[in-house]
Amino acid sequence: PYMKLDLSDMPILIGTVIFGPVGGMTIAGLKALLYWVTTGASIFGFIGVGSSLISSLVLIWSYYLGERAFSFTSGLKKTTLVILTMAISLMIVMSTINWLGVIPLYMNLMNMKLGFPLSTVILFGAVPFNLIKGVVVGGVFYAIKGSFLPRLKLR
């Protein structure tokens, strides 16, 4: 499937909490490289892995910056604001990437034509998908962060 909701960003976000955003970016880059190499290096795989990497980077930075921006509050309010920041950031960036790059590249490489405007695919496909993905990934991450991460002895 072209767009899929998976929880493979959990280790990346946990790494971001432990090692900071640069550590999270390193983990995301290694995950993308290993996935691309082990599943067969192809142009289609490269496009998919590239968009997955961008998605992971958006989640890392929106989480990190959201935590800092909403440091004046705590508890459920802060969690909700950061998850919304992650979801909205993911929606904006990935919808733009799909509109300007990913979908046109796939269509060109596969010699496909759409029977309706690309903007319709983005508006009714990419936008809701990325909002849902952002909320689900953010929600699961905060559940893990709240229950598992306090047990780790961090520096």
Coordinates of C-alpha atoms in Angstrom, one line a residue:
P1 CA 0.0 0.0 0.0
Y2 CA 1.0 3.5 -0.8
M3 CA 0.1 5.1 2.6
K4 CA 0.1 2.9 5.7
L5 CA -0.3 3.6 9.3
D6 CA 2.4 1.8 11.3
L7 CA 4.0 2.3 14.6
S8 CA 7.6 2.0 13.5
D9 CA 8.2 5.6 14.7
M10 CA 7.9 4.5 18.3
P11 CA 11.6 3.5 18.7
I12 CA 12.6 6.7 16.9
L13 CA 10.5 8.9 19.2
I14 CA 11.8 7.0 22.3
G15 CA 15.3 7.6 21.0
T16 CA 14.4 11.3 20.7
V17 CA 13.4 11.5 24.3
I18 CA 16.6 9.7 25.4
F19 CA 19.1 11.2 23.0
G20 CA 17.5 14.4 21.8
P21 CA 16.4 15.3 18.3
V22 CA 19.8 14.6 16.7
G23 CA 19.7 11.1 18.2
G24 CA 16.2 10.6 16.9
M25 CA 17.2 11.8 13.4
T26 CA 20.2 9.3 13.5
I27 CA 17.9 6.5 14.4
A28 CA 15.4 7.5 11.7
G29 CA 18.2 7.6 9.1
L30 CA 19.5 4.2 10.1
K31 CA 16.0 2.7 10.0
A32 CA 15.4 4.1 6.5
L33 CA 18.7 2.9 5.2
L34 CA 18.4 -0.6 6.6
Y35 CA 14.8 -0.9 5.4
W36 CA 15.7 0.2 1.9
V37 CA 18.7 -2.1 1.6
T38 CA 17.0 -5.1 3.1
T39 CA 13.8 -4.8 1.0
G40 CA 15.7 -4.3 -2.3
A41 CA 17.1 -1.0 -3.4
S42 CA 14.8 0.3 -6.1
I43 CA 13.6 3.7 -7.2
F44 CA 10.1 2.9 -5.9
G45 CA 11.5 1.8 -2.6
F46 CA 13.7 4.9 -2.5
I47 CA 10.7 7.2 -2.9
G48 CA 8.7 5.3 -0.3
V49 CA 11.6 5.2 2.2
G50 CA 12.4 8.8 1.5
S51 CA 8.8 9.9 2.3
S52 CA 8.8 7.7 5.4
L53 CA 12.1 9.3 6.6
I54 CA 10.6 12.8 6.0
S55 CA 7.5 11.7 8.0
S56 CA 9.7 10.5 10.9
L57 CA 11.7 13.8 10.9
V58 CA 8.5 15.8 11.0
L59 CA 7.3 13.7 14.0
I60 CA 10.7 14.1 15.8
W61 CA 10.9 17.9 15.4
S62 CA 7.2 18.6 16.0
Y63 CA 7.4 16.5 19.2
Y64 CA 10.6 18.2 20.3
L65 CA 9.5 21.8 19.5
G66 CA 6.0 21.1 20.8
E67 CA 7.4 19.9 24.2
R68 CA 9.4 23.2 24.4
A69 CA 6.6 25.5 23.2
F70 CA 4.1 24.1 25.6
S71 CA 6.4 23.9 28.6
F72 CA 4.3 26.4 30.4
T73 CA 1.5 23.8 30.9
S74 CA 1.5 20.2 31.9
G75 CA -0.5 17.0 32.1
L76 CA -3.3 16.2 29.7
K77 CA -3.4 19.7 28.2
K78 CA 0.3 19.7 27.3
T79 CA 0.0 16.1 25.9
T80 CA -3.0 17.1 23.8
L81 CA -1.3 20.2 22.4
V82 CA 1.8 18.4 21.5
I83 CA -0.1 15.5 19.8
L84 CA -2.1 18.2 17.8
T85 CA 1.2 19.9 16.9
M86 CA 2.5 16.5 15.7
A87 CA -0.7 15.7 13.7
I88 CA -1.0 19.1 12.1
S89 CA 2.7 19.3 11.2
L90 CA 2.6 15.9 9.7
M91 CA -0.5 16.8 7.7
I92 CA 0.9 20.0 6.3
V93 CA 4.4 18.6 5.4
M94 CA 3.4 15.2 4.1
S95 CA 0.4 16.6 2.1
T96 CA 2.7 19.1 0.5
I97 CA 5.4 16.4 -0.2
N98 CA 2.8 14.1 -1.7
W99 CA 1.3 16.9 -3.9
L100 CA 4.7 18.3 -5.2
G101 CA 6.8 15.1 -5.3
V102 CA 5.7 11.7 -4.3
I103 CA 2.5 11.2 -6.2
P104 CA 3.7 12.9 -9.4
L105 CA 6.9 10.8 -9.3
Y106 CA 5.0 7.6 -8.8
M107 CA 2.6 8.5 -11.6
N108 CA 5.4 9.4 -14.0
L109 CA 7.4 6.2 -13.2
M110 CA 4.4 4.0 -13.6
N111 CA 3.1 5.9 -16.6
M112 CA -0.3 6.5 -14.9
K113 CA -2.9 9.2 -15.3
L114 CA -5.5 10.2 -12.7
G115 CA -9.1 10.5 -13.7
F116 CA -9.5 13.4 -11.3
P117 CA -7.4 16.3 -10.0
L118 CA -4.4 15.6 -7.9
S119 CA -5.7 18.1 -5.4
T120 CA -8.7 15.8 -4.8
V121 CA -6.4 12.9 -3.9
I122 CA -4.4 15.2 -1.5
L123 CA -7.5 16.7 0.1
F124 CA -9.5 13.5 0.6
G125 CA -6.6 11.0 0.9
A126 CA -3.3 12.5 2.2
V127 CA -4.8 15.2 4.5
P128 CA -7.1 12.9 6.6
F129 CA -4.6 10.0 6.5
N130 CA -1.8 12.2 7.9
L131 CA -4.0 13.8 10.6
I132 CA -5.1 10.3 11.7
K133 CA -1.6 9.0 11.6
G134 CA -0.3 12.0 13.7
V135 CA -3.0 11.5 16.3
V136 CA -2.5 7.7 16.5
V137 CA 1.3 7.8 16.6
G138 CA 1.3 10.7 19.1
G139 CA -1.3 9.0 21.3
V140 CA 0.5 5.7 21.4
F141 CA 3.8 7.4 21.9
Y142 CA 2.5 9.4 24.9
A143 CA 1.0 6.2 26.4
I144 CA 4.4 4.5 26.1
K145 CA 6.2 7.6 27.3
G146 CA 4.0 7.8 30.4
S147 CA 4.2 4.2 31.4
F148 CA 7.5 2.8 30.1
L149 CA 10.0 5.6 30.0
P150 CA 9.8 6.7 33.6
R151 CA 11.2 3.2 34.5
L152 CA 14.3 3.8 32.5
K153 CA 17.2 5.3 34.4
L154 CA 18.1 8.3 32.2
R155 CA 21.3 10.3 32.7

